[in-house]
Structures are given as C-alpha cells and as structure tokens.
Coordinates of C-alpha atoms and ligand atoms in Angstrom, one line a residue:
M1 CA 124.4 146.3 91.1
Q2 CA 124.4 145.7 94.8
E3 CA 127.6 144.6 96.4
F4 CA 128.1 142.5 99.6
D5 CA 131.0 140.9 101.3
V6 CA 129.2 137.6 100.9
V7 CA 126.2 136.3 99.0
I8 CA 124.6 133.2 100.5
I9 CA 122.7 131.0 98.1
G10 CA 120.0 129.0 99.8
G11 CA 117.8 130.0 102.8
G12 CA 117.6 126.6 104.5
P13 CA 118.7 126.1 108.2
I14 CA 122.4 126.3 107.2
G15 CA 122.1 129.3 104.9
I16 CA 120.2 131.1 107.7
A17 CA 122.9 130.1 110.2
C18 CA 125.5 131.6 107.8
G19 CA 123.5 134.8 107.5
L20 CA 123.1 135.1 111.3
E21 CA 126.8 134.5 111.8
A22 CA 127.8 137.1 109.1
K23 CA 125.5 139.7 110.8
K24 CA 127.2 138.9 114.2
Q25 CA 130.7 139.4 112.7
G26 CA 129.8 142.6 110.9
I27 CA 130.2 141.0 107.4
S28 CA 127.7 142.5 104.8
Y29 CA 125.6 139.7 103.4
I30 CA 122.5 138.7 101.6
I31 CA 120.7 135.3 101.6
I32 CA 118.9 134.5 98.4
E33 CA 116.2 131.8 98.6
K34 CA 114.2 130.6 95.7
G35 CA 111.2 129.7 97.8
P36 CA 109.8 130.5 101.3
I37 CA 112.0 130.5 104.4
V38 CA 113.5 127.0 104.8
N39 CA 111.9 125.8 101.6
S40 CA 113.0 122.2 101.9
L41 CA 111.5 121.8 105.4
F42 CA 108.3 123.5 104.2
N43 CA 108.0 120.8 101.5
Y44 CA 108.6 117.9 104.0
P45 CA 105.7 115.6 104.9
V46 CA 103.1 117.5 106.9
N47 CA 103.3 115.1 109.9
M48 CA 107.1 114.7 109.7
Q49 CA 109.0 114.4 113.0
F50 CA 112.7 115.0 113.1
F51 CA 115.0 112.2 114.2
S52 CA 117.1 114.8 116.0
S53 CA 116.1 116.3 119.3
S54 CA 115.4 120.0 119.2
E55 CA 118.6 121.2 120.9
K56 CA 120.6 119.5 118.1
L57 CA 118.8 121.6 115.5
E58 CA 119.5 124.9 117.2
I59 CA 121.6 127.5 115.5
D60 CA 123.7 130.0 117.3
E61 CA 122.6 128.4 120.6
I62 CA 119.2 130.1 120.3
P63 CA 116.9 127.8 122.3
F64 CA 114.5 125.6 120.3
I65 CA 111.6 124.5 122.5
S66 CA 109.4 121.7 121.2
K67 CA 106.5 119.8 122.8
E68 CA 108.3 116.4 122.5
A69 CA 112.0 115.8 122.6
K70 CA 112.0 115.4 118.8
P71 CA 110.3 118.4 117.1
K72 CA 107.7 118.2 114.3
R73 CA 108.0 120.0 110.9
N74 CA 105.7 122.8 112.0
E75 CA 107.8 123.6 115.1
A76 CA 110.9 123.7 113.0
L77 CA 109.2 126.1 110.6
E78 CA 108.3 128.3 113.6
Y79 CA 111.8 128.2 115.0
Y80 CA 113.7 129.1 111.8
R81 CA 111.1 131.6 110.8
R82 CA 111.4 133.4 114.1
I83 CA 115.2 133.4 113.8
V84 CA 114.9 135.2 110.4
T85 CA 112.3 137.7 111.5
S86 CA 113.5 138.5 115.0
N87 CA 117.1 139.1 113.8
K88 CA 115.8 141.0 110.7
L89 CA 118.1 138.9 108.5
N90 CA 118.7 140.2 105.0
I91 CA 117.0 137.5 103.0
H92 CA 115.4 137.7 99.6
L93 CA 112.7 135.1 99.2
F94 CA 111.2 133.7 96.0
E95 CA 114.3 134.8 94.1
K96 CA 116.2 132.1 92.3
V97 CA 119.9 132.2 91.6
I98 CA 120.3 131.2 87.9
D99 CA 124.0 131.9 87.3
T100 CA 127.1 132.7 89.3
E101 CA 130.4 133.6 87.6
K102 CA 133.8 134.7 88.9
Q103 CA 135.0 137.9 87.2
G104 CA 138.4 138.8 88.5
A105 CA 138.3 139.1 92.3
F106 CA 134.5 139.3 92.4
F107 CA 131.6 136.9 91.8
S108 CA 128.6 138.1 89.8
V109 CA 125.5 136.4 91.1
K110 CA 122.5 136.6 88.7
T111 CA 119.0 135.8 89.9
D112 CA 115.7 135.9 88.1
K113 CA 115.2 139.3 89.6
N114 CA 118.6 141.0 90.2
E115 CA 122.3 140.8 89.9
Y116 CA 124.8 141.1 92.8
R117 CA 128.5 141.4 93.2
A118 CA 130.5 139.8 96.1
K119 CA 134.0 138.8 97.0
N120 CA 132.7 135.6 98.6
V121 CA 129.8 133.2 97.8
V122 CA 128.4 130.5 100.1
V123 CA 126.5 127.7 98.3
A124 CA 124.0 126.2 100.8
T125 CA 121.5 124.8 98.3
G126 CA 121.0 121.4 99.9
F127 CA 119.8 118.5 97.8
Y128 CA 116.1 118.3 98.1
D129 CA 115.3 119.8 94.7
L130 CA 116.5 117.0 92.5
P131 CA 115.0 113.5 93.1
N132 CA 116.9 110.4 92.0
N133 CA 114.6 109.2 89.2
I134 CA 113.9 105.5 88.8
N135 CA 114.1 105.9 85.0
V136 CA 111.3 103.6 83.9
P137 CA 108.5 104.2 81.4
G138 CA 105.6 105.9 83.0
E139 CA 107.6 107.8 85.7
D140 CA 106.3 111.0 84.2
L141 CA 102.6 110.1 84.7
P142 CA 100.7 112.5 87.1
K143 CA 100.0 109.6 89.5
V144 CA 103.8 109.3 90.3
S145 CA 105.5 111.6 92.8
H146 CA 109.0 111.9 94.3
Y147 CA 107.7 113.9 97.2
Y148 CA 105.3 112.7 99.9
N149 CA 103.1 115.2 101.7
D150 CA 99.9 114.1 103.4
P151 CA 98.6 110.5 104.0
H152 CA 94.9 111.6 103.7
F153 CA 95.4 111.9 99.9
Y154 CA 96.0 108.1 99.6
A155 CA 93.1 106.8 101.7
S156 CA 91.3 103.9 100.0
Q157 CA 93.8 103.9 97.2
K158 CA 96.2 101.3 95.9
L159 CA 99.6 102.9 96.6
V160 CA 103.1 101.6 95.7
V161 CA 106.0 103.1 97.6
V162 CA 109.4 102.6 96.0
G163 CA 112.3 102.7 98.4
A164 CA 113.4 101.4 101.8
S165 CA 114.9 104.3 103.6
N166 CA 113.3 106.6 106.3
S167 CA 111.2 108.6 103.9
A168 CA 109.7 105.6 102.1
I169 CA 109.0 103.7 105.3
D170 CA 107.4 106.6 107.1
A171 CA 105.2 107.2 104.1
A172 CA 104.2 103.5 103.8
L173 CA 103.3 103.3 107.5
E174 CA 101.4 106.6 107.6
C175 CA 99.4 105.9 104.4
W176 CA 98.5 102.3 105.5
R177 CA 97.3 103.8 108.9
K178 CA 95.0 106.2 106.9
G179 CA 93.5 103.4 104.9
A180 CA 95.7 103.0 101.8
E181 CA 96.5 99.6 100.4
V182 CA 100.3 99.8 100.5
T183 CA 102.9 97.8 98.6
L184 CA 106.6 98.4 99.0
V185 CA 109.1 97.8 96.3
I186 CA 112.5 97.3 97.8
R187 CA 115.7 96.9 95.7
G188 CA 117.7 95.2 98.4
P189 CA 117.0 92.1 100.6
E190 CA 115.7 94.1 103.6
V191 CA 114.3 97.3 105.0
G192 CA 117.1 99.9 105.0
P193 CA 119.5 99.6 107.9
R194 CA 119.4 103.3 108.6
V195 CA 115.6 103.4 109.2
K196 CA 115.0 105.0 112.6
Y197 CA 115.5 102.3 115.3
W198 CA 112.0 102.9 116.7
V199 CA 110.3 102.7 113.3
R200 CA 112.0 99.6 112.0
P201 CA 110.2 97.0 114.2
D202 CA 106.9 98.6 113.3
I203 CA 107.4 98.2 109.5
I204 CA 108.8 94.7 109.8
N205 CA 105.8 93.6 111.9
R206 CA 103.3 95.2 109.4
I207 CA 105.1 93.3 106.6
E208 CA 105.2 90.0 108.5
E209 CA 101.5 90.2 109.4
G210 CA 100.7 90.9 105.8
S211 CA 99.2 94.4 106.4
I212 CA 101.7 95.9 104.1
K213 CA 103.0 93.9 101.1
A214 CA 106.7 94.0 100.4
F215 CA 108.6 92.9 97.3
Y216 CA 112.3 92.5 98.2
N217 CA 115.2 92.3 95.7
S218 CA 112.7 93.9 93.3
T219 CA 112.5 96.9 91.0
V220 CA 109.8 98.7 89.0
K221 CA 109.8 97.8 85.3
E222 CA 107.0 100.0 84.1
I223 CA 104.2 102.3 85.4
K224 CA 101.0 102.4 83.5
P225 CA 97.9 104.6 84.1
H226 CA 96.1 101.9 86.2
Q227 CA 98.8 99.3 86.8
I228 CA 102.4 98.9 87.8
V229 CA 104.8 96.1 86.6
I230 CA 107.4 94.9 89.1
N231 CA 110.5 92.7 88.4
S232 CA 110.7 90.4 91.4
P233 CA 112.7 87.2 92.1
E234 CA 109.5 85.2 91.4
G235 CA 109.3 86.9 87.9
E236 CA 107.3 89.8 86.6
V237 CA 104.3 90.9 88.7
T238 CA 101.6 93.3 87.5
L239 CA 99.5 95.0 90.2
E240 CA 96.4 97.2 90.0
N241 CA 97.7 100.6 91.1
D242 CA 96.4 104.2 91.7
F243 CA 99.5 106.1 92.9
V244 CA 103.2 105.6 93.1
L245 CA 105.5 107.3 95.6
A246 CA 109.1 106.9 94.3
L247 CA 111.0 107.9 97.4
T248 CA 114.5 106.9 96.2
G249 CA 116.4 109.9 97.5
Y250 CA 117.7 113.2 96.2
R251 CA 120.9 114.6 94.8
P252 CA 122.7 118.0 94.9
N253 CA 122.7 120.1 91.7
F254 CA 126.1 118.9 90.5
A255 CA 125.8 120.8 87.2
F256 CA 125.6 124.1 89.2
L257 CA 128.7 123.1 91.3
E258 CA 130.7 122.2 88.1
K259 CA 129.7 125.3 86.4
L260 CA 131.1 127.2 89.3
G261 CA 134.4 125.4 88.8
I262 CA 134.2 123.2 92.0
E263 CA 136.0 119.9 91.5
L264 CA 134.0 116.8 92.2
S265 CA 135.6 113.4 93.1
D266 CA 135.8 111.1 90.1
D267 CA 133.7 108.3 91.7
P268 CA 130.1 107.6 92.3
K269 CA 130.2 109.7 95.5
R270 CA 130.9 112.9 93.6
L271 CA 132.3 114.6 96.7
P272 CA 133.0 118.3 96.2
S273 CA 136.4 119.5 97.0
Y274 CA 136.7 121.8 100.0
D275 CA 139.0 122.5 102.9
P276 CA 137.3 121.3 106.1
D277 CA 139.1 124.0 108.1
T278 CA 137.5 126.8 106.2
M279 CA 134.8 125.1 104.0
E280 CA 136.4 127.0 101.0
T281 CA 136.4 125.1 97.8
N282 CA 139.2 124.9 95.2
V283 CA 137.7 128.2 93.9
D284 CA 139.0 131.2 95.9
G285 CA 136.2 132.9 97.8
L286 CA 133.7 130.1 97.1
F287 CA 132.4 128.2 100.1
L288 CA 130.1 125.2 100.7
A289 CA 127.8 124.9 103.6
G290 CA 125.3 122.3 104.8
V291 CA 124.2 119.0 103.4
I292 CA 125.5 119.8 99.9
C293 CA 129.0 118.9 101.1
G294 CA 128.2 115.2 101.0
G295 CA 127.8 114.8 97.3
M296 CA 125.8 111.6 96.6
E297 CA 126.4 110.6 100.2
T298 CA 123.3 112.5 101.3
H299 CA 123.1 110.7 104.7
K300 CA 126.5 112.1 105.8
W301 CA 125.5 115.6 106.6
F302 CA 122.4 116.9 108.3
I303 CA 121.5 120.0 110.3
E304 CA 122.9 118.5 113.5
N305 CA 126.5 118.2 112.2
S306 CA 126.6 120.9 109.5
R307 CA 125.4 123.9 111.5
V308 CA 129.0 124.4 112.6
H309 CA 129.8 125.3 108.9
A310 CA 128.4 128.8 109.6
P311 CA 131.0 130.0 112.1
I312 CA 133.8 128.2 110.3
I313 CA 133.0 130.0 107.0
M314 CA 132.4 133.4 108.5
N315 CA 135.6 133.2 110.6
A316 CA 137.5 132.4 107.3
I317 CA 135.8 135.3 105.4
K318 CA 136.5 137.7 108.3
H319 CA 140.1 136.6 108.4
K320 CA 140.5 137.2 104.6
M321 CA 138.9 140.7 105.0
D322 CA 141.2 141.6 107.9
L323 CA 144.3 140.5 105.8
T324 CA 143.1 142.6 102.8
A325 CA 142.5 145.6 105.1
E326 CA 146.0 145.2 106.6
N327 CA 147.6 145.0 103.2
S328 CA 145.8 148.0 101.7
Ligands
FAD1 C1 112.4 113.8 105.7 C2 113.7 114.4 106.2 C3 114.0 114.3 107.6 C4 115.1 114.9 108.1 N1 115.4 114.8 109.5 C5 116.5 115.4 110.0 C6 116.8 115.4 111.4 O1 116.0 114.9 112.2 N2 117.9 116.0 111.8 C7 118.8 116.6 111.0 O2 119.8 117.2 111.5 N3 118.5 116.6 109.7 C8 117.4 116.0 109.1 N4 117.2 116.0 107.8 C9 118.2 116.6 107.0 C10 118.0 118.2 107.0 O3 116.6 118.5 107.2 C11 118.3 118.7 105.8 O4 119.5 118.1 105.5 C12 118.4 120.2 105.9 O5 117.3 120.8 105.3 C13 119.7 120.7 105.4 O6 119.8 122.1 105.5 P1 120.6 122.9 104.3 O7 120.4 124.3 104.7 O8 121.9 122.4 104.1 O9 119.8 122.6 103.0 P2 118.2 122.8 102.7 O10 117.4 122.9 103.9 O11 117.8 121.9 101.6 O12 118.2 124.3 102.1 C14 118.7 124.6 100.8 C15 117.9 125.8 100.3 O13 118.4 126.3 99.1 C16 117.4 126.7 98.2 N5 117.9 126.7 96.9 C17 118.3 125.7 96.1 N6 118.7 126.1 94.9 C18 118.5 127.5 94.9 C19 118.8 128.5 93.9 N7 119.3 128.2 92.7 N8 118.5 129.8 94.3 C20 118.1 130.1 95.5 N9 117.8 129.2 96.5 C21 118.0 127.9 96.2 C22 116.3 125.7 98.5 O14 115.0 126.2 98.1 C23 116.4 125.4 100.0 O15 115.6 126.2 100.8 C24 116.1 115.5 107.2 C25 115.8 115.5 105.9 C26 114.7 114.9 105.3 C27 114.5 114.9 103.8

C-alpha cells in the first residue's frame, strides 16, 4: 500500500491547487480524480464563459491569460491542464475513491484501482456530480437531462428548461438563438436574482417580446415521451415537448461526508463542520477544500474565493508534521 502525507480526493481547480501547494511545501501527496483533469469544468457547457475574470481563477499566482477579460471553458481547461503537466503533479486520473476510513492515526483510502495510506486527507470533490432531481414521473426518460452541453443538439426542437438560475438562463438563451422553441418553467415569481447582471436584461426582453415562453410560479407535474405537464397559476398546462433540461442545481455527496464522520448542520443548509483557520473538520487530519464547504449553499463558494483553501490546508498539515517531528 502506498503511503503519503496527504491524499487529495478530487482533481478540480481546488484539488490541483492543494497538490501544487503540497509540492511547494515538500509534503508528499497524491491527487485522485475519477475523471479527466478538472472533470467538472470538462463537463460544463461547451460555450460556457466564466463570470470571473481570468486573474481571479489563477492558482498560486500563475498568470492566466485569456482572450477576453472573462475566460471561456476551453481556456480554463488549457490553464489548469498546463499547471498539472508543467509542474508534473502527482495525479491519478480516471481513478475513483470508493471508501475512506480512519484506522488509528492513518486513513485508508480505497479506490477502484488501489489502496493508499495517509495521515491526512483533503476532500475536494465539489458538487457537480449529483443533480437536484425534480422528482416527477418521467424524470428518468432519455429526453431529460440535468446537464447542458451544446445548443446545436436542440435546434428545431421543443425544449423545456426547468430553473431560473445562471445555468438555466444561459441554456435557454443559447438554445433559442440556435433555433430551439424554448419554454422556461420557473418555480418563483421571477428570473433568479443572481443571474449575471449582463444576461438578466437579455432574458427578460426575450420573455417580454414572446420569443421565449416563461411560466412563473410553476412546477413540472409530469414528463411524458412527447409531452410535458406543468402546474401553473392558471391551472394544468400540457405542452408538446421533445427535450427537457432540468437545471435545478447540484449538491455535494453528503453520504460520503457523513460516512467519513464529518458533522453536518441540522438544517436545510447541511453545512459541514470545519475550522476556517485550518479547514480541518471535526475529524482529526481530515480537511475540506473548495466548493464542497458550502453544503447546500452551492453559490457561497467558487474558485475565486476558495483557492485560498490550498495554502491554508497545507500550512496546517506542515505545522502538524513539524510538531510530530519535534516530539519524536
Ligand atoms: C456553469 C458554471 C459556471 C461557473 N462559473 C464560475 C466562475 O465564473 N468563477 C468561479 O470562481 N467559479 C465558477 N463556478 C464554480 C466553479 O467552477 C466550481 O465551483 C469549481 O469547479 C469548484 O472547484 P472544486 O475544485 O471545488 O470542485 P470541482 O471542480 O467540482 O472538482 C471536484 C472534482 O472531484 C472529482 N471527484 C468527485 N468525487 C470523486 C471521487 N469519489 N473520487 C475521485 N474524484 C472525485 C470530480 O470528478 C471533480 O473533478 C461555476 C460553476 C458552474 C457549474
């Protein structure tokens, strides 16, 4: 069994930042990523543009140059990939962590390929793997997706987009511009207040001019192979429908956190317990990094404000290692 000072679970931007910082501080580490480098970003919509400007997405002050102030998905893939390859980070790709257990002073980290031993573990698994389901009959039909990729796919099709946040609104506008007939189903009375300030007027104008139909204060009741049934303030509405994009957000893997012994707040936010000065959880040697720290409040943390977790965590681990060395 290979042994490291720290095993980092998740090779997203923040897991990579943790690996880079560990390397700088002489801490032995491995990053384990179940997909390709920055798997979540790889699965973002192909034309996606970040709301952050490129310097805010930089890690370890390595310059991120993009064509426009706000980079596109492809530029971010290039940036984080180059960080991994140029720094020869120790990352195992397409290897999934399936169990992590504390045995005495060590963690045993089991993957679908190997088993590792470490005194410290950083969980940087994000939240993009688990969509918030809308829990209606028909949600499992092949025409329904919780991930949006390329607008071309929906050209000349009747598309319902469920949701009112950035992902839903971006998808609705892009698909309408590529010739889809788009209907939005919005649970609340308006387009989400956190929709990017330069996109909000665009969607509101498209709805007001009737180019995109919107049902406010409405929910999906049922999805059928060729139709969708909507509960609206005017009553039940049935529409002809080819595809549904249910873009209602994502959630961290709480079962994994609980299995590790991390305490979660006893309210709908399900905030994990950790010390913000070290990012160490209530379990000794177990740290959280990146957007997973926000529990159900997935808008609280992003790359911009969570990249600092990397030096905070590695300073804490280094400090522990120095104390152990002094005492031995
Ligand atoms: C459409 C969209 C636009 C965004 N725009 C911005 C922006 O402009 N600015 C900004 O700062 N943030 C933005 N964000 C948020 C930011 O991109 C994400 O929050 C970012 O990916 C978080 O980084 P992370 O490393 O914490 O998590 P992630 O990038 O999600 O990385 C987690 C990684 O862990 C891996 N993983 C999960 N489980 C396992 C397992 N069991 N074993 C091994 N690996 C595992 C996943 O494959 C994934 O690669 C955006 C998010 C979305 C969805």
